[in-house]
Short mmCIF file of C-alpha atoms in Angstrom, two decimals:
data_model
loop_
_atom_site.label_atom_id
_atom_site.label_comp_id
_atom_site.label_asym_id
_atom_site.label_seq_id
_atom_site.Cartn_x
_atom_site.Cartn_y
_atom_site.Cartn_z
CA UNK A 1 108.30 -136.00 -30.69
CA UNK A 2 110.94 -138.82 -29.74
CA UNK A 3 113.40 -138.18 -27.29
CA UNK A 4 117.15 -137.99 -27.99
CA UNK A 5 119.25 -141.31 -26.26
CA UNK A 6 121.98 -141.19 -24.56
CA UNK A 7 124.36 -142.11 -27.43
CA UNK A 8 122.91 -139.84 -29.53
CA UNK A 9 123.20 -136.69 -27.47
CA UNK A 10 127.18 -137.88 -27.39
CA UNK A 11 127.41 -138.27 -30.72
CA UNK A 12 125.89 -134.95 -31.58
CA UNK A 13 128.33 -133.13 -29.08
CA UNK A 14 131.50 -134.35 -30.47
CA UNK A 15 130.56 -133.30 -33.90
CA UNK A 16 129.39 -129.90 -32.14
CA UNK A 17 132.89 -130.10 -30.55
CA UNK A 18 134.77 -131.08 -33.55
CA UNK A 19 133.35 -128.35 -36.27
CA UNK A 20 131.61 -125.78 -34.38
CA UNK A 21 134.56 -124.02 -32.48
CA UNK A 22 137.39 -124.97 -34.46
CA UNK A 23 139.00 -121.69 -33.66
CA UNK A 24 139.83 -123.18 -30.18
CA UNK A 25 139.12 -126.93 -30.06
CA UNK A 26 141.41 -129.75 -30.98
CA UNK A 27 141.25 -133.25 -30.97
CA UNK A 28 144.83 -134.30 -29.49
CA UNK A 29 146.07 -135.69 -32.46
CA UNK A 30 144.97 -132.90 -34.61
CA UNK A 31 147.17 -130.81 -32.32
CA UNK A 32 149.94 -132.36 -31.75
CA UNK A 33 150.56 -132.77 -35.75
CA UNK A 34 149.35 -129.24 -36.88
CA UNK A 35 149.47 -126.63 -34.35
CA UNK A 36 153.18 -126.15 -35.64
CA UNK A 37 153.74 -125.78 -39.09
CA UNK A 38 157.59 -126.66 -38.83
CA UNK A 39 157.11 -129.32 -35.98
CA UNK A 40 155.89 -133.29 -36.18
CA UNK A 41 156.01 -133.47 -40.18
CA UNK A 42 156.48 -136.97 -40.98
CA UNK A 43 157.42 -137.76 -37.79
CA UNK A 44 157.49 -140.45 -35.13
CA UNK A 45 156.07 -143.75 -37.38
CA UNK A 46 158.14 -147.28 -37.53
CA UNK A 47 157.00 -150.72 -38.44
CA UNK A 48 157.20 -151.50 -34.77
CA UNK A 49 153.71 -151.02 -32.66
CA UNK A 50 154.07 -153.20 -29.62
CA UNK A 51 154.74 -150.76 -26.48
CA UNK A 52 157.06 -153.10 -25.09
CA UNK A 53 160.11 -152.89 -26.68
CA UNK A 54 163.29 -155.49 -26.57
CA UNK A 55 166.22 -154.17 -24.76
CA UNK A 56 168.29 -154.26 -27.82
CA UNK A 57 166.97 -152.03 -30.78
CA UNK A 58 165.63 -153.76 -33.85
CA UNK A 59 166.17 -152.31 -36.84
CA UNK A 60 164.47 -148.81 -38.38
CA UNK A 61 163.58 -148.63 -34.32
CA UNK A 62 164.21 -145.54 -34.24
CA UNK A 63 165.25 -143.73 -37.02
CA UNK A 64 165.70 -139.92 -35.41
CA UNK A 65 169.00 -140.92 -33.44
CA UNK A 66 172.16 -138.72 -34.83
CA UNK A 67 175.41 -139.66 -33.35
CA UNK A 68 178.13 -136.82 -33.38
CA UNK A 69 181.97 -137.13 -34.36
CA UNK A 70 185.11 -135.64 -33.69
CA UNK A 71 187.26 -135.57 -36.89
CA UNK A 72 189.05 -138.26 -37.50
CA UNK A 73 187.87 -140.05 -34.19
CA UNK A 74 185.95 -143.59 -34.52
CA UNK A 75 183.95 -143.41 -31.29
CA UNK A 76 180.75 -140.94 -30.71
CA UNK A 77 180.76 -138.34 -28.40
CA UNK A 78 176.98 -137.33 -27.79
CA UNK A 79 173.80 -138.07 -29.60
CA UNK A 80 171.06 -135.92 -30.98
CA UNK A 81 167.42 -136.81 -32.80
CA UNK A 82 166.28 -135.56 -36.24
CA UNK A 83 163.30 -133.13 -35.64
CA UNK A 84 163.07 -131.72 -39.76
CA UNK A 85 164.83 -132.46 -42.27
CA UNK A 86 167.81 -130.36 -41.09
CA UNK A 87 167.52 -129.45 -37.69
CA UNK A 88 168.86 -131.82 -35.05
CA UNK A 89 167.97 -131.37 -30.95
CA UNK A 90 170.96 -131.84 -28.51
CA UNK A 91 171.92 -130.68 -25.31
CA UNK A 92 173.78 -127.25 -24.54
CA UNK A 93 176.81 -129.50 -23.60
CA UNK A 94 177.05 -131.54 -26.42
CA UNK A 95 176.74 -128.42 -28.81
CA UNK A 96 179.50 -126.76 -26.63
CA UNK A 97 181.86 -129.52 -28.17
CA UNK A 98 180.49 -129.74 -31.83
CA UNK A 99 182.62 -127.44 -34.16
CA UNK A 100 181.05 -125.94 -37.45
CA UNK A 101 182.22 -127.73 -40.51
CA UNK A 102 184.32 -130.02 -38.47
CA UNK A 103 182.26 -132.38 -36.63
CA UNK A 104 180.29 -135.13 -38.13
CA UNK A 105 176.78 -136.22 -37.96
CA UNK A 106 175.56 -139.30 -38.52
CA UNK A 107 171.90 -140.60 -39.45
CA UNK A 108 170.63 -143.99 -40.28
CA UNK A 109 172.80 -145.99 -38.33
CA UNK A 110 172.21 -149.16 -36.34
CA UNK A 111 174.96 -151.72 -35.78
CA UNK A 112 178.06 -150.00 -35.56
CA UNK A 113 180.21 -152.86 -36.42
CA UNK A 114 178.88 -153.16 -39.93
CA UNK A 115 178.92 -151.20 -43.46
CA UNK A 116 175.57 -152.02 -44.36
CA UNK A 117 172.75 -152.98 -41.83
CA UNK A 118 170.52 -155.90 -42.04
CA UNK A 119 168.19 -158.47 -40.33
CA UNK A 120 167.84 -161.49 -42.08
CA UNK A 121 167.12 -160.47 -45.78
CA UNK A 122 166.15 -156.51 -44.57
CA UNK A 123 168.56 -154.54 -45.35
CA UNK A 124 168.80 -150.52 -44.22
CA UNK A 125 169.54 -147.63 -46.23
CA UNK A 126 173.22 -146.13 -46.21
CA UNK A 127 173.96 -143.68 -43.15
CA UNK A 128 173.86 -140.14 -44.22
CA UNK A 129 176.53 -137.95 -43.60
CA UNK A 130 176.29 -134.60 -42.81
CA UNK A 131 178.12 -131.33 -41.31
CA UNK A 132 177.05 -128.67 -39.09
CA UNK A 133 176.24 -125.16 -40.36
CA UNK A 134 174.85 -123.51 -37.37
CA UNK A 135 174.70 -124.35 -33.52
CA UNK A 136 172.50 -122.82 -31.52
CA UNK A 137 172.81 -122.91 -27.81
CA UNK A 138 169.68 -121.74 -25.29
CA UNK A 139 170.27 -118.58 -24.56
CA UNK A 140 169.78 -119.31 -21.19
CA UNK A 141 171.95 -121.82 -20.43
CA UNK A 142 174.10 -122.11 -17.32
CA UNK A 143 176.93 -124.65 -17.74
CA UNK A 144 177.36 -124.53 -13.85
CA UNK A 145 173.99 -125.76 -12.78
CA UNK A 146 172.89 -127.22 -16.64
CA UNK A 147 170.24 -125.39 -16.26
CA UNK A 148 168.34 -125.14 -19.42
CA UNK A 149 170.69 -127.62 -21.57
CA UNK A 150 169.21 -127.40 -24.71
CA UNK A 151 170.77 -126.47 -28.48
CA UNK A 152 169.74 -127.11 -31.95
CA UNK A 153 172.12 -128.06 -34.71
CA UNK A 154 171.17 -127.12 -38.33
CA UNK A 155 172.94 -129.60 -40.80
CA UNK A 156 174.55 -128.49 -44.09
CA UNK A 157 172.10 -130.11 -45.81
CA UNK A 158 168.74 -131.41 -45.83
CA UNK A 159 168.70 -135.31 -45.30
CA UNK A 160 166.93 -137.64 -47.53
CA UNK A 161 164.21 -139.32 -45.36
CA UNK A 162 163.32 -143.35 -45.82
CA UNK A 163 162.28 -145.69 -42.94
CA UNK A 164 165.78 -145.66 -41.98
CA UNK A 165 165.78 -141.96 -41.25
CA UNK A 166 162.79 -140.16 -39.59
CA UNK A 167 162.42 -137.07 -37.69
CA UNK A 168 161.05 -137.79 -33.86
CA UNK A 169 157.55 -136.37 -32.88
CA UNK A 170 157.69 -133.79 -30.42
CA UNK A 171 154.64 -132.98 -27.63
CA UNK A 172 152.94 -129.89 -29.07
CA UNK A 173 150.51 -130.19 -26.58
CA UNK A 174 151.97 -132.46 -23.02
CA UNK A 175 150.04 -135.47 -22.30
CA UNK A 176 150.85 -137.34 -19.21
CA UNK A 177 153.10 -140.40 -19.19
CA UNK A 178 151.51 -143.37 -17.11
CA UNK A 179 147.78 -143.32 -17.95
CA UNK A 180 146.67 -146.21 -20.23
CA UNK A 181 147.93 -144.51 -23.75
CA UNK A 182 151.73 -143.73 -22.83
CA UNK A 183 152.63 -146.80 -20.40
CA UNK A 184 156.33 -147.49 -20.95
CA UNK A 185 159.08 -144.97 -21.61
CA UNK A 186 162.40 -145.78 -23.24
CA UNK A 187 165.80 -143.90 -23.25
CA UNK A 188 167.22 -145.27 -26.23
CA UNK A 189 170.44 -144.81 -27.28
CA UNK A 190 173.77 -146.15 -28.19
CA UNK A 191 176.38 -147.21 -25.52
CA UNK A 192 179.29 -148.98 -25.60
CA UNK A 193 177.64 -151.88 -27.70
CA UNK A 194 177.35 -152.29 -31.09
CA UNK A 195 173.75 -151.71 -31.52
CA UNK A 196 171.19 -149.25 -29.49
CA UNK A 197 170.00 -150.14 -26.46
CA UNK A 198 166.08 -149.68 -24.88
CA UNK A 199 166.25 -148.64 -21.52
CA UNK A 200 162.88 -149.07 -19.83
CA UNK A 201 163.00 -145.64 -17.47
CA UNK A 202 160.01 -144.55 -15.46
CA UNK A 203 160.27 -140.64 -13.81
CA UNK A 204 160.76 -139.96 -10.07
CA UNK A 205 158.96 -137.38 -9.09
CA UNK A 206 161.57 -133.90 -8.80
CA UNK A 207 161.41 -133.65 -4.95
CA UNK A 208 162.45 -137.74 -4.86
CA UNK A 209 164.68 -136.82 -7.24
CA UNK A 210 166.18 -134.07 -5.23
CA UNK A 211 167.07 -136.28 -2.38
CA UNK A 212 168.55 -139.02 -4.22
CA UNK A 213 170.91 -136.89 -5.65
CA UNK A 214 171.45 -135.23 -2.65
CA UNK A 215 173.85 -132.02 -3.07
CA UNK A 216 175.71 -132.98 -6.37
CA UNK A 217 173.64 -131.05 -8.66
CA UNK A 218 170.69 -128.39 -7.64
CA UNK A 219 167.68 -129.37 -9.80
CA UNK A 220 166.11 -126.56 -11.76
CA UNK A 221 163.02 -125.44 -13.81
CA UNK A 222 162.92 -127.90 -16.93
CA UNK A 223 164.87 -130.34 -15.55
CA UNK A 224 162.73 -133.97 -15.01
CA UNK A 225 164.31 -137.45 -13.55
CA UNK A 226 164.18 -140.87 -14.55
CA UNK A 227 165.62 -144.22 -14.04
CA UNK A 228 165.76 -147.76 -14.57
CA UNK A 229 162.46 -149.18 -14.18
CA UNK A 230 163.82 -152.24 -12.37
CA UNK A 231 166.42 -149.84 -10.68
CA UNK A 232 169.42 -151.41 -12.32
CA UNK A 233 172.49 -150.05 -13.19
CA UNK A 234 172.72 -148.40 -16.72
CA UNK A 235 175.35 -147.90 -19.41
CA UNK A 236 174.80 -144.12 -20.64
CA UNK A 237 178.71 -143.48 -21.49
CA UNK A 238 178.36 -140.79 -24.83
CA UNK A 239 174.34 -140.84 -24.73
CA UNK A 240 173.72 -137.17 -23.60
CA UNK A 241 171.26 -135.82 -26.02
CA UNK A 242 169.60 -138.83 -26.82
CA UNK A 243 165.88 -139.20 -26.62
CA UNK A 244 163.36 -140.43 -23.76
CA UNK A 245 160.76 -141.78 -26.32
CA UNK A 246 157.12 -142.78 -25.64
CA UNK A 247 154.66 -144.31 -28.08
CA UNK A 248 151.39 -142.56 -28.74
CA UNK A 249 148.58 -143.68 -30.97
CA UNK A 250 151.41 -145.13 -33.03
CA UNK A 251 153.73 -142.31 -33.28
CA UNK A 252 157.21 -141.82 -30.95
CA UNK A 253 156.83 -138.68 -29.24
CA UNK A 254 160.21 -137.77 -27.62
CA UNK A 255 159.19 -136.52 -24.23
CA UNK A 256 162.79 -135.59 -22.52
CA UNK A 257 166.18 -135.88 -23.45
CA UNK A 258 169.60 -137.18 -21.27
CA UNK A 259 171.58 -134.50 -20.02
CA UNK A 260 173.45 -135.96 -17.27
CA UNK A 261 174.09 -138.82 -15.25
CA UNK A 262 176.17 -138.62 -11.58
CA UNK A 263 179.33 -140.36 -11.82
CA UNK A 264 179.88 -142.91 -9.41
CA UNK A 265 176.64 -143.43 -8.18
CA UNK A 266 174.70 -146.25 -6.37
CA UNK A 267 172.33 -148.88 -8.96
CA UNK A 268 168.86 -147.43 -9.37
CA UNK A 269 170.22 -143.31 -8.77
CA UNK A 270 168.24 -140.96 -11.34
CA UNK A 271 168.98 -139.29 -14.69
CA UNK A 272 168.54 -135.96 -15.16
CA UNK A 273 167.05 -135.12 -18.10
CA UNK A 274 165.35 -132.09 -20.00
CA UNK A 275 162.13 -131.50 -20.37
CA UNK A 276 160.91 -131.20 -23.42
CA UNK A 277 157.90 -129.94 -23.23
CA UNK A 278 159.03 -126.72 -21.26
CA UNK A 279 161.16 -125.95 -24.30
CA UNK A 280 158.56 -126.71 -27.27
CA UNK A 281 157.98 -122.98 -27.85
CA UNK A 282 161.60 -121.98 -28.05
CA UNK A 283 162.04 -125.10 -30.23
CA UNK A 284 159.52 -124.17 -32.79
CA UNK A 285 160.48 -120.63 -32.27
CA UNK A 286 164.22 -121.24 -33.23
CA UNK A 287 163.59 -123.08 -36.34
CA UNK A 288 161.12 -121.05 -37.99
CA UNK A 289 163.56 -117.90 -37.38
CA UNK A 290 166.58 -119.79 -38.29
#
């Protein structure tokens, strides 16, 4: 009888792998797309697949961002990404400030400055317009030390989804950022420009992170840091709640979120942001019971 190669034996264990305990084995992408059945539906894709991405946002970038509104008022005051079709993720301090039926919540939007968005002859969808029903802050949060700063708004209504408006993918199962599948991480969001921005962030590791911020917050369980990758000074005025985004295998996964910045500080100082993937249970959790 022959013997089996190499290859072969490979070949035979990853079918083996793949069909034989299905109970408990998943390929990664299998996972993070259907180990939720409210989570990562039609989520994270854009016509955009290069990893590095210009600092200004192109457009249909990204097409989770939600802006919030005060009545009446012109600028935004926090930002938020689509998850479903009506749930948007923000922090506990921006849903401390959003008031039910009042406050306005935009989707599809890309240059402020104009009614109808286009590059060259592409031309975007209308923004959608929406209310809030229902917020829904972490029961856990602690305004004092922001510890877990995390809240879901549910919309009034469903939005109509198009390449202009997208729910973000969200890590079912964490992967690491910095080996050869996740390189570059972006905090995108918009500032006090017209049109969002990409800010290239990489993470400092929490203890780092600890003693560059020295005693102006205490840093906490689910709370991560990033900054600038080239350690320069930043422009994050109203973008609490908006996403740090990394590509995999051609989805956006959004792996933390901006919850505060220290006023004041020196060029290259951290973000603190929350981490997502500490929260993906309560997430899930809190829309299939809502």
């Amino acid at each position: 009888m022959a013997s089996v190669k190499g290859p072969a034996v490979i070949c035979l264990l990853l079918i083996l792998l793949s069909f034989g305990d299905g109970e408990r084995f998943h390929f990664p992408d299998k996972a993070q797309l259907e180990l939720s059945d409210v989570l990562n539906k039609e989520c994270g894709s854009t016509e955009y697949e290069e990893r590095d991405r210009p600092a200004e946002g192109r457009l249909q970038e990204s097409p989770w961002l939600a802006l919030f509104y005060y009545p009446d008022e012109s600028v935004h005051f926090c930002h938020g990404t689509l998850i479903t079709r009506s749930y948007i993720l923000t922090t506990a301090v921006c849903a401390s400030n959003i008031v039910v039926n009042e406050t306005s919540v935009v989707l599809g939007e890309y240059d402020l400055n104009t009614e109808q968005d286009c590059e060259g002859v592409k031309c975007a969808d209308p923004v959608q317009r929406r209310s809030v029903e229902k917020v829904i802050i972490h029961e856990g949060y602690n305004q004092e030390t922001f510890m877990n700063d995390i809240a879901m708004i549910v919309l009034d209504r469903e939005v109509l989804l198009s390449d202009s408006i997208k729910p973000i993918c969200l890590p079912l199962i964490k992967f690491e950022i910095g080996t050869v599948n996740q390189p570059n991480v972006y905090n995108s969001l918009w500032t006090t420009l017209q049109r969002p921005q990409q800010y290239w962030m990489r993470y400092v590791e929490l203890d780092d992170c600890r003693q560059l911020v020295g005693h102006k917050i205490n840093l906490n369980e689910g709370q991560i840091c990033a900054r600038s990758y080239n350690n320069k000074t930043i422009e994050m005025t109203g973008g609490a709640g908006s996403a740090l985004e990394v590509e995999y295998h051609n989805r956006m996964y959004q792996v933390a979120m901006l919850s505060i910045g220290i006023l004041e500080s020196e060029a290259g100082t951290p973000y603190i942001y929350v981490d997502i993937p500490k929260y993906v249970k309560w997430i899930h959790d809190t829309v299939k019971n809502n």
